[in-house]
Amino acid sequence: MTFRTIIEPFRIKVVEPIRLNSPEERRRLIAAAGYNLFALHADDVLIDLLTDSGTSAMSAAQWGALMQGDESYAGARSWYRFEAAVRELMPFRHIIPTHQGRAAEAILFGLLGGPGKCIPSNTHFDTTRAHVEASGADAIDLLDGPGLDTRSRHPFKGNMDLARLERLLAERGADVPCVMSTVTNNAIGGQPVSLENLKATAALAHRHGKPFFIDGCRFAENAYFIKLREPGQAERPVPDIVRDMFAVADGMTMSAKKDAFANMGGWLAFNDDELAAAARNRLILTEGFPTYGGLAGRDLEAIAQGLVEIVDEHYLEYRLRTSAYISERLEALGVPVLQPSGGHAVFVDARAFLPHIPPLQYPGQALAVALYETGGVRACEIGTVMFGRRPDGSEAPAAMDLVRLALPRRVYTQSHADYLVEVFEQIVPRRSALRGYRIASAPPALRHFSARFAPL
Ligand code: F0G
């Protein structure tokens, strides 16, 4: 028997109250925060869709595993459990724990980056781009065509453009230390990369003698998309698809705050012995001894258990259905949503929703502020605020101006989703009254975290 309703595949044992404040109160709070959602006190947020990173609800088994944490400085039992759990899915020779994804990126690009180099990717996430650029290298996005078309329903909009990668490797091969792909492709809408594209990217990189790395933050969602959408994959277990994804790579970076259900953690992995040795030397300087990295033994335990749970297909079916449900309901209201819906988030096309606000007046920020003022929902601009500042300090519109409604794993229920849709229902009729913003102050890198805005 099959049912229409895909239920949350868990019941709730521990709850965390959330508080409803008034629109007047929220208008005052967001003004005091310089119209930057990152500057709000989280207690003043009703539904927090700022990120799916580190915000997962852990399972009873994970909380139990925390108590098993072995806090030995070297060779802890928890380290061996963590290493085995990672290697079960990602069979790399060397696994190096870090406190989160960007710590892995800092080590990787500290080793491989540098002035004059360039690092191609399907799309670098903001922290990845920042680390590449901080090393002096160029971060180059080579997204395949359908990914940039918000209305395209291509099944794998996260794919690498292989023709442009080939050209880059032919023209600037000497400057390219490695090739990278991000799964799912967060910055352009949580869109998946096909197994075929991962294999072809790896083959191309290898033909030019370059290692291929995967940013695996949302590997399980990507694998489930492959199962649903890629010919020949429908009958295969998700863990097998995951192993195939990573079998073609020479290493990976990972934030365990995403597809490992952990509140903190990450890792870096390599097959190459020399690169691994160099990375461990840096790890000891910045993170810690190689059997704990930046993590407590209990964190390693939570990640190991989380990796078992994240590839569960009932969970993944519910996970992808949640974003599809919100996306369908918003579409029905006439809100332009990136299609098909991504894994970890629903992305609203703010540039299309607020066509009267030009990109350099940040339509994504305007919508994000309106969502908070109207309903206490916290979302994240992924557009010109996040990507519009060039290394030389000048500004240009980002490829898209999106607002990301990121979905923490196992945290909110369907009625929270229905409430979110109602918040949009209230904004739709008065959208032409929304105004843009200017940046009043901002730091040189990753400005979206701490910029202050002024309404126009
Ligand atoms: N790579 C991708 C694709 C990411 O989405 C993130 C983080 C990172 C790397 C860095 O990992 O946060 O553990 O240092 N993304 C979060 C987000 C912040 O909200 O999308 P981290």
Short mmCIF file of C-alpha atoms and ligand atoms in Angstrom, two decimals:
data_model
loop_
_atom_site.label_atom_id
_atom_site.label_comp_id
_atom_site.label_asym_id
_atom_site.label_seq_id
_atom_site.Cartn_x
_atom_site.Cartn_y
_atom_site.Cartn_z
CA MET A 1 0.00 0.00 0.00
CA THR A 2 1.29 3.47 -0.74
CA PHE A 3 0.17 6.76 0.79
CA ARG A 4 0.01 10.25 -0.68
CA THR A 5 1.32 11.86 2.47
CA ILE A 6 5.03 11.59 3.09
CA ILE A 7 5.25 12.04 6.85
CA GLU A 8 8.13 13.30 8.97
CA PRO A 9 9.86 9.94 9.61
CA PHE A 10 10.45 10.60 13.31
CA ARG A 11 8.57 11.46 16.46
CA ILE A 12 9.59 14.26 18.79
CA LYS A 13 11.11 13.52 22.18
CA VAL A 14 12.60 16.90 23.11
CA VAL A 15 11.12 20.28 22.19
CA GLU A 16 12.49 23.79 22.10
CA PRO A 17 9.89 26.58 22.50
CA ILE A 18 9.84 29.38 19.92
CA ARG A 19 8.41 32.81 20.62
CA LEU A 20 6.06 34.90 18.54
CA ASN A 21 6.76 38.65 18.69
CA SER A 22 4.79 41.45 17.01
CA PRO A 23 5.49 43.06 13.61
CA GLU A 24 6.17 46.39 15.39
CA GLU A 25 8.72 44.71 17.65
CA ARG A 26 10.36 43.02 14.64
CA ARG A 27 10.60 46.27 12.67
CA ARG A 28 12.42 47.84 15.62
CA LEU A 29 14.73 44.82 16.06
CA ILE A 30 15.75 44.54 12.40
CA ALA A 31 16.41 48.30 12.17
CA ALA A 32 18.66 48.05 15.23
CA ALA A 33 20.45 45.12 13.52
CA GLY A 34 21.31 47.33 10.53
CA TYR A 35 18.85 45.30 8.43
CA ASN A 36 21.27 42.38 8.56
CA LEU A 37 19.54 39.13 9.53
CA PHE A 38 22.82 37.72 10.86
CA ALA A 39 22.85 40.46 13.52
CA LEU A 40 19.53 39.44 15.09
CA HIS A 41 19.28 37.68 18.43
CA ALA A 42 18.12 34.17 17.49
CA ASP A 43 15.50 34.31 20.27
CA ASP A 44 13.78 37.05 18.26
CA VAL A 45 13.32 34.71 15.28
CA LEU A 46 10.22 32.53 15.01
CA ILE A 47 11.22 30.21 12.16
CA ASP A 48 14.92 30.22 11.42
CA LEU A 49 15.70 29.34 7.80
CA LEU A 50 19.00 31.20 7.73
CA THR A 51 20.93 28.00 7.19
CA ASP A 52 20.74 24.23 7.25
CA SER A 53 24.28 24.22 8.61
CA GLY A 54 24.80 23.00 12.16
CA THR A 55 21.08 23.39 12.84
CA SER A 56 19.98 19.77 12.51
CA ALA A 57 18.07 17.97 15.24
CA MET A 58 20.16 15.05 16.42
CA SER A 59 18.59 11.66 16.94
CA ALA A 60 18.31 9.78 20.23
CA ALA A 61 21.07 7.51 18.92
CA GLN A 62 23.33 10.50 18.31
CA TRP A 63 22.70 11.91 21.79
CA GLY A 64 23.47 8.46 23.15
CA ALA A 65 26.65 8.29 21.10
CA LEU A 66 27.80 11.61 22.62
CA MET A 67 28.07 9.89 25.98
CA GLN A 68 30.37 7.32 24.40
CA GLY A 69 32.83 10.01 23.32
CA ASP A 70 36.42 9.08 24.07
CA GLU A 71 38.29 12.30 24.79
CA SER A 72 41.79 10.82 24.62
CA TYR A 73 44.19 13.24 22.97
CA ALA A 74 45.59 10.67 20.54
CA GLY A 75 44.13 7.52 19.04
CA ALA A 76 40.72 7.86 20.72
CA ARG A 77 38.15 5.13 20.12
CA SER A 78 35.81 7.82 18.79
CA TRP A 79 38.37 8.74 16.14
CA TYR A 80 38.46 5.16 14.83
CA ARG A 81 34.67 5.01 14.77
CA PHE A 82 34.53 8.33 12.89
CA GLU A 83 37.20 7.29 10.40
CA ALA A 84 35.44 3.98 9.69
CA ALA A 85 32.06 5.69 9.23
CA VAL A 86 33.49 8.19 6.75
CA ARG A 87 35.43 5.52 4.88
CA GLU A 88 32.37 3.30 4.62
CA LEU A 89 30.88 5.93 2.30
CA MET A 90 33.94 7.77 0.99
CA PRO A 91 36.77 5.33 0.54
CA PHE A 92 39.74 7.74 0.77
CA ARG A 93 43.14 6.70 2.11
CA HIS A 94 43.55 9.69 4.40
CA ILE A 95 40.76 11.26 6.45
CA ILE A 96 41.58 14.39 8.42
CA PRO A 97 39.02 15.79 10.88
CA THR A 98 38.48 19.56 11.06
CA HIS A 99 36.17 21.71 13.16
CA GLN A 100 34.05 22.64 10.14
CA GLY A 101 34.10 22.79 6.36
CA ARG A 102 35.95 26.06 5.95
CA ALA A 103 38.82 24.79 8.10
CA ALA A 104 39.25 21.98 5.57
CA GLU A 105 39.12 24.57 2.77
CA ALA A 106 41.69 26.76 4.50
CA ILE A 107 44.14 23.84 4.67
CA LEU A 108 43.45 22.65 1.11
CA PHE A 109 43.83 26.05 -0.55
CA GLY A 110 46.69 27.00 1.75
CA LEU A 111 48.49 24.04 0.14
CA LEU A 112 47.23 24.25 -3.45
CA GLY A 113 46.29 27.93 -3.92
CA GLY A 114 48.52 30.95 -4.36
CA PRO A 115 48.95 33.97 -6.64
CA GLY A 116 48.65 33.25 -10.37
CA LYS A 117 46.72 30.02 -9.86
CA CYS A 118 43.09 29.38 -10.69
CA ILE A 119 40.68 26.84 -9.28
CA PRO A 120 37.71 25.81 -11.41
CA SER A 121 34.50 24.53 -9.85
CA ASN A 122 30.91 23.95 -10.91
CA THR A 123 30.27 26.81 -8.45
CA HIS A 124 32.38 27.72 -5.45
CA PHE A 125 30.40 28.32 -2.27
CA ASP A 126 31.16 31.67 -0.59
CA THR A 127 33.61 30.31 2.00
CA THR A 128 35.37 28.22 -0.66
CA ARG A 129 35.68 31.23 -2.95
CA ALA A 130 36.93 33.33 -0.04
CA HIS A 131 39.67 30.81 0.80
CA VAL A 132 40.74 30.45 -2.83
CA GLU A 133 40.91 34.25 -3.19
CA ALA A 134 42.58 34.74 0.19
CA SER A 135 45.42 32.51 -1.10
CA GLY A 136 45.79 34.85 -4.08
CA ALA A 137 44.27 32.43 -6.61
CA ASP A 138 41.26 32.99 -8.88
CA ALA A 139 38.06 31.08 -8.10
CA ILE A 140 36.41 30.24 -11.41
CA ASP A 141 32.80 29.04 -11.71
CA LEU A 142 32.08 26.86 -14.74
CA LEU A 143 28.40 26.07 -14.24
CA ASP A 144 26.71 24.27 -17.10
CA GLY A 145 24.07 26.31 -18.99
CA PRO A 146 20.78 25.07 -17.48
CA GLY A 147 21.97 25.96 -13.97
CA LEU A 148 21.82 29.67 -14.71
CA ASP A 149 18.27 29.55 -16.08
CA THR A 150 15.95 29.86 -13.08
CA ARG A 151 13.03 28.44 -15.08
CA SER A 152 14.86 25.43 -16.54
CA ARG A 153 13.70 22.10 -15.10
CA HIS A 154 16.86 20.25 -16.09
CA PRO A 155 17.35 17.35 -13.63
CA PHE A 156 21.02 18.18 -12.90
CA LYS A 157 21.36 21.94 -12.86
CA GLY A 158 24.43 21.73 -10.64
CA ASN A 159 26.62 20.18 -13.35
CA MET A 160 30.04 21.38 -14.44
CA ASP A 161 30.31 22.80 -17.97
CA LEU A 162 32.77 20.27 -19.39
CA ALA A 163 33.49 22.22 -22.58
CA ARG A 164 34.54 25.32 -20.66
CA LEU A 165 36.57 23.20 -18.23
CA GLU A 166 38.36 21.60 -21.17
CA ARG A 167 39.14 25.04 -22.62
CA LEU A 168 40.43 26.34 -19.28
CA LEU A 169 42.67 23.30 -18.82
CA ALA A 170 44.00 23.69 -22.37
CA GLU A 171 44.63 27.43 -22.05
CA ARG A 172 45.71 27.82 -18.40
CA GLY A 173 46.49 24.22 -17.43
CA ALA A 174 49.78 25.16 -15.77
CA ASP A 175 47.91 27.48 -13.37
CA VAL A 176 45.31 24.91 -12.32
CA PRO A 177 46.34 22.91 -9.22
CA CYS A 178 43.05 20.98 -8.97
CA VAL A 179 39.46 20.79 -10.18
CA MET A 180 36.53 20.91 -7.78
CA SER A 181 32.80 20.10 -7.80
CA THR A 182 30.32 21.03 -5.08
CA VAL A 183 27.51 18.54 -4.39
CA THR A 184 24.78 19.63 -4.21
CA ASN A 185 25.57 22.98 -5.80
CA ASN A 186 24.51 25.24 -2.94
CA ALA A 187 25.22 28.67 -4.40
CA ILE A 188 22.96 28.15 -7.42
CA GLY A 189 20.05 26.57 -5.63
CA GLY A 190 21.05 23.30 -4.00
CA GLN A 191 20.93 21.67 -7.42
CA PRO A 192 22.42 18.20 -7.89
CA VAL A 193 25.34 17.06 -10.00
CA SER A 194 24.86 13.84 -11.97
CA LEU A 195 27.07 10.83 -11.50
CA GLU A 196 27.84 11.03 -15.20
CA ASN A 197 29.01 14.63 -14.83
CA LEU A 198 31.18 13.80 -11.79
CA LYS A 199 32.79 10.95 -13.70
CA ALA A 200 33.37 13.08 -16.81
CA THR A 201 34.80 15.97 -14.75
CA ALA A 202 37.18 13.59 -12.99
CA ALA A 203 38.24 11.99 -16.27
CA LEU A 204 38.92 15.39 -17.82
CA ALA A 205 40.91 16.55 -14.78
CA HIS A 206 42.91 13.32 -14.77
CA ARG A 207 43.64 13.56 -18.50
CA HIS A 208 45.31 16.88 -17.71
CA GLY A 209 47.10 15.42 -14.69
CA LYS A 210 45.01 17.35 -12.13
CA PRO A 211 43.46 15.96 -8.97
CA PHE A 212 39.69 16.18 -8.63
CA PHE A 213 38.14 17.16 -5.29
CA ILE A 214 34.52 17.08 -4.22
CA ASP A 215 33.01 19.53 -1.75
CA GLY A 216 30.69 16.90 -0.30
CA CYS A 217 28.61 18.97 2.15
CA ARG A 218 25.26 17.67 0.86
CA PHE A 219 26.38 14.37 -0.64
CA ALA A 220 23.38 12.34 0.57
CA GLU A 221 20.81 14.68 -0.96
CA ASN A 222 22.84 14.65 -4.18
CA ALA A 223 22.92 10.84 -4.17
CA TYR A 224 19.16 10.64 -3.67
CA PHE A 225 18.60 13.02 -6.59
CA ILE A 226 20.81 10.70 -8.66
CA LYS A 227 18.67 7.75 -7.60
CA LEU A 228 15.47 9.59 -8.56
CA ARG A 229 16.63 11.23 -11.77
CA GLU A 230 19.60 9.50 -13.39
CA PRO A 231 18.90 6.68 -15.82
CA GLY A 232 19.86 3.28 -14.43
CA GLN A 233 20.17 4.42 -10.78
CA ALA A 234 16.59 3.96 -9.50
CA GLU A 235 17.10 0.50 -8.01
CA ARG A 236 20.47 1.15 -6.39
CA PRO A 237 20.92 1.70 -2.65
CA VAL A 238 21.94 5.28 -1.78
CA PRO A 239 25.21 4.22 -0.04
CA ASP A 240 26.33 2.54 -3.28
CA ILE A 241 25.63 5.71 -5.25
CA VAL A 242 27.56 7.72 -2.65
CA ARG A 243 30.56 5.39 -3.00
CA ASP A 244 30.43 5.78 -6.79
CA MET A 245 30.38 9.57 -6.46
CA PHE A 246 33.53 9.62 -4.37
CA ALA A 247 35.33 6.74 -6.08
CA VAL A 248 36.23 9.04 -9.00
CA ALA A 249 37.64 11.78 -6.75
CA ASP A 250 41.12 12.21 -5.32
CA GLY A 251 39.87 13.83 -2.15
CA MET A 252 37.13 15.89 -0.58
CA THR A 253 36.25 18.70 1.77
CA MET A 254 33.27 18.28 4.05
CA SER A 255 31.17 20.20 6.49
CA ALA A 256 29.57 17.66 8.83
CA LYS A 257 27.17 20.45 9.82
CA LYS A 258 25.17 19.53 6.73
CA ASP A 259 24.80 15.90 5.63
CA ALA A 260 26.07 14.32 8.83
CA PHE A 261 23.40 15.74 11.17
CA ALA A 262 26.10 17.25 13.39
CA ASN A 263 26.05 20.66 15.02
CA MET A 264 29.78 21.04 14.37
CA GLY A 265 32.47 19.23 12.42
CA GLY A 266 34.04 18.54 9.09
CA TRP A 267 36.89 16.77 7.37
CA LEU A 268 39.38 16.79 4.57
CA ALA A 269 40.31 13.62 2.69
CA PHE A 270 42.99 12.64 0.21
CA ASN A 271 44.34 9.62 -1.57
CA ASP A 272 47.71 11.27 -2.12
CA ASP A 273 50.18 10.50 0.71
CA GLU A 274 52.29 13.64 0.33
CA LEU A 275 49.36 16.01 0.20
CA ALA A 276 47.88 14.29 3.25
CA ALA A 277 51.14 14.61 5.16
CA ALA A 278 51.36 18.33 4.32
CA ALA A 279 47.72 18.82 5.34
CA ARG A 280 48.28 17.06 8.68
CA ASN A 281 51.24 19.34 9.38
CA ARG A 282 49.00 22.36 8.91
CA LEU A 283 46.22 20.69 10.87
CA ILE A 284 48.45 20.39 13.91
CA LEU A 285 49.20 24.11 13.75
CA THR A 286 45.63 25.31 13.34
CA GLU A 287 43.15 22.62 14.39
CA GLY A 288 44.72 19.91 16.52
CA PHE A 289 46.25 16.45 16.53
CA PRO A 290 45.25 14.38 13.45
CA THR A 291 43.02 11.98 15.38
CA TYR A 292 40.69 14.73 16.58
CA GLY A 293 41.27 17.78 14.38
CA GLY A 294 39.17 20.56 15.80
CA LEU A 295 36.69 18.22 17.42
CA ALA A 296 35.86 16.65 20.75
CA GLY A 297 35.61 12.86 20.83
CA ARG A 298 31.86 13.20 21.36
CA ASP A 299 31.56 15.27 18.16
CA LEU A 300 33.31 12.49 16.25
CA GLU A 301 30.75 10.03 17.67
CA ALA A 302 27.78 12.21 16.67
CA ILE A 303 29.13 12.49 13.13
CA ALA A 304 29.75 8.75 12.83
CA GLN A 305 26.16 8.00 13.86
CA GLY A 306 24.84 10.86 11.71
CA LEU A 307 26.46 9.35 8.63
CA VAL A 308 24.52 6.14 9.18
CA GLU A 309 21.22 8.05 9.46
CA ILE A 310 21.72 10.50 6.59
CA VAL A 311 21.72 7.81 3.88
CA ASP A 312 18.42 6.37 5.11
CA GLU A 313 16.05 6.55 2.16
CA HIS A 314 12.92 7.28 4.23
CA TYR A 315 14.69 10.30 5.62
CA LEU A 316 15.88 11.42 2.17
CA GLU A 317 12.43 10.96 0.63
CA TYR A 318 10.90 13.16 3.38
CA ARG A 319 13.75 15.64 3.08
CA LEU A 320 13.36 16.24 -0.64
CA ARG A 321 9.56 16.21 -0.38
CA THR A 322 9.69 19.03 2.19
CA SER A 323 11.46 21.44 -0.13
CA ALA A 324 9.27 20.36 -3.09
CA TYR A 325 6.10 20.98 -1.02
CA ILE A 326 7.09 24.52 -0.03
CA SER A 327 8.24 25.22 -3.55
CA GLU A 328 4.92 24.04 -5.08
CA ARG A 329 2.85 26.12 -2.66
CA LEU A 330 4.92 29.25 -3.31
CA GLU A 331 4.66 28.74 -7.08
CA ALA A 332 0.88 28.51 -6.70
CA LEU A 333 0.97 31.98 -5.08
CA GLY A 334 2.89 33.34 -8.06
CA VAL A 335 6.18 33.58 -6.17
CA PRO A 336 9.02 32.81 -8.62
CA VAL A 337 10.94 29.88 -7.16
CA LEU A 338 14.02 28.20 -8.54
CA GLN A 339 12.93 24.99 -10.26
CA PRO A 340 13.19 22.14 -9.79
CA SER A 341 13.37 22.59 -6.02
CA GLY A 342 16.78 21.91 -4.48
CA GLY A 343 17.57 19.59 -1.63
CA HIS A 344 18.33 21.66 1.42
CA ALA A 345 16.46 24.82 0.59
CA VAL A 346 13.87 26.64 -1.45
CA PHE A 347 15.33 29.53 -3.41
CA VAL A 348 13.08 32.48 -4.27
CA ASP A 349 14.10 34.52 -7.30
CA ALA A 350 13.99 37.93 -5.64
CA ARG A 351 15.12 39.75 -8.79
CA ALA A 352 12.02 38.46 -10.61
CA PHE A 353 9.75 38.89 -7.57
CA LEU A 354 10.82 42.53 -7.02
CA PRO A 355 11.64 43.73 -10.55
CA HIS A 356 11.40 47.38 -9.45
CA ILE A 357 14.50 46.97 -7.23
CA PRO A 358 17.75 46.93 -9.27
CA PRO A 359 20.41 44.32 -8.30
CA LEU A 360 22.74 46.92 -6.79
CA GLN A 361 19.90 47.89 -4.43
CA TYR A 362 19.77 44.26 -3.26
CA PRO A 363 16.28 42.85 -3.98
CA GLY A 364 17.22 39.69 -2.05
CA GLN A 365 17.98 41.69 1.07
CA ALA A 366 14.69 43.58 0.66
CA LEU A 367 12.73 40.33 0.53
CA ALA A 368 14.65 38.77 3.43
CA VAL A 369 13.93 41.82 5.62
CA ALA A 370 10.23 41.73 4.61
CA LEU A 371 9.97 38.04 5.57
CA TYR A 372 11.31 38.85 9.01
CA GLU A 373 9.20 41.95 9.57
CA THR A 374 6.04 40.22 8.35
CA GLY A 375 6.32 36.81 9.95
CA GLY A 376 9.48 36.47 12.04
CA VAL A 377 11.01 34.19 9.38
CA ARG A 378 14.77 34.48 8.97
CA ALA A 379 16.11 33.71 5.49
CA CYS A 380 19.38 34.41 3.75
CA GLU A 381 20.19 36.57 0.74
CA ILE A 382 22.29 34.68 -1.81
CA GLY A 383 22.92 37.25 -4.46
CA THR A 384 24.57 40.61 -4.95
CA VAL A 385 25.17 41.20 -1.24
CA MET A 386 26.95 37.83 -0.94
CA PHE A 387 28.73 37.70 -4.30
CA GLY A 388 28.65 41.24 -5.71
CA ARG A 389 31.95 42.52 -4.34
CA ARG A 390 34.95 41.82 -6.56
CA PRO A 391 38.46 41.30 -5.16
CA ASP A 392 39.41 44.82 -6.36
CA GLY A 393 36.61 46.34 -4.24
CA SER A 394 34.27 47.23 -7.12
CA GLU A 395 30.68 45.96 -7.25
CA ALA A 396 28.75 44.09 -9.91
CA PRO A 397 25.36 42.32 -9.87
CA ALA A 398 25.64 38.64 -8.98
CA ALA A 399 24.43 36.10 -11.55
CA MET A 400 21.17 35.85 -9.62
CA ASP A 401 19.51 37.53 -6.66
CA LEU A 402 18.06 34.73 -4.60
CA VAL A 403 16.60 34.42 -1.13
CA ARG A 404 17.31 31.05 0.37
CA LEU A 405 14.84 29.42 2.72
CA ALA A 406 17.21 26.81 4.11
CA LEU A 407 15.62 23.88 5.89
CA PRO A 408 17.28 22.66 9.06
CA ARG A 409 17.21 18.85 9.10
CA ARG A 410 14.40 17.22 11.13
CA VAL A 411 13.61 20.50 12.94
CA TYR A 412 10.38 21.96 11.54
CA THR A 413 7.09 20.26 10.69
CA GLN A 414 4.55 20.71 7.93
CA SER A 415 2.59 23.32 9.89
CA HIS A 416 5.71 25.47 10.08
CA ALA A 417 5.91 25.13 6.29
CA ASP A 418 2.25 26.16 5.96
CA TYR A 419 2.87 29.21 8.15
CA LEU A 420 5.82 30.18 5.95
CA VAL A 421 3.56 30.04 2.90
CA GLU A 422 1.09 32.34 4.71
CA VAL A 423 3.84 34.87 5.36
CA PHE A 424 4.46 35.00 1.61
CA GLU A 425 0.69 35.32 1.05
CA GLN A 426 0.82 38.55 3.04
CA ILE A 427 3.84 39.91 1.18
CA VAL A 428 2.67 39.16 -2.38
CA PRO A 429 -0.06 41.87 -2.62
CA ARG A 430 2.24 44.62 -1.31
CA ARG A 431 5.48 43.63 -2.97
CA SER A 432 5.65 46.76 -5.16
CA ALA A 433 5.87 48.83 -1.96
CA LEU A 434 9.11 47.11 -0.87
CA ARG A 435 12.22 49.27 -1.24
CA GLY A 436 15.88 48.48 -1.86
CA TYR A 437 18.86 49.05 0.42
CA ARG A 438 22.32 50.54 0.30
CA ILE A 439 25.31 49.23 2.22
CA ALA A 440 26.23 51.63 5.02
CA SER A 441 29.34 49.70 6.12
CA ALA A 442 30.95 46.38 5.21
CA PRO A 443 34.19 44.44 5.74
CA PRO A 444 36.34 43.52 2.70
CA ALA A 445 35.57 39.76 2.65
CA LEU A 446 32.39 37.76 3.35
CA ARG A 447 30.58 41.06 3.75
CA HIS A 448 27.10 39.55 4.03
CA PHE A 449 27.82 38.38 7.58
CA SER A 450 28.43 41.80 9.08
CA ALA A 451 27.44 44.55 6.62
CA ARG A 452 25.01 47.19 7.85
CA PHE A 453 22.30 48.38 5.49
CA ALA A 454 20.17 51.51 5.18
CA PRO A 455 16.77 51.52 3.49
CA LEU A 456 16.46 53.65 0.33
N1 F0G B 1 30.81 24.25 1.12
C1 F0G B 1 29.49 24.41 0.96
C2 F0G B 1 28.83 23.93 -0.29
C3 F0G B 1 28.73 24.99 1.98
O1 F0G B 1 27.43 25.12 1.82
C4 F0G B 1 29.38 25.43 3.17
C5 F0G B 1 28.65 26.07 4.23
C6 F0G B 1 30.76 25.23 3.28
C7 F0G B 1 31.45 24.63 2.23
C8 F0G B 1 31.53 25.63 4.51
O2 F0G B 1 31.24 24.81 5.59
O3 F0G B 1 30.13 26.28 7.30
O4 F0G B 1 31.17 24.11 7.94
O5 F0G B 1 32.59 26.03 7.30
N2 F0G B 1 27.49 26.50 4.07
C9 F0G B 1 26.64 27.09 5.08
C10 F0G B 1 25.35 27.52 4.43
C11 F0G B 1 27.27 28.13 5.91
O6 F0G B 1 24.56 28.19 5.13
O7 F0G B 1 25.11 27.21 3.28
P1 F0G B 1 31.28 25.33 7.11
#
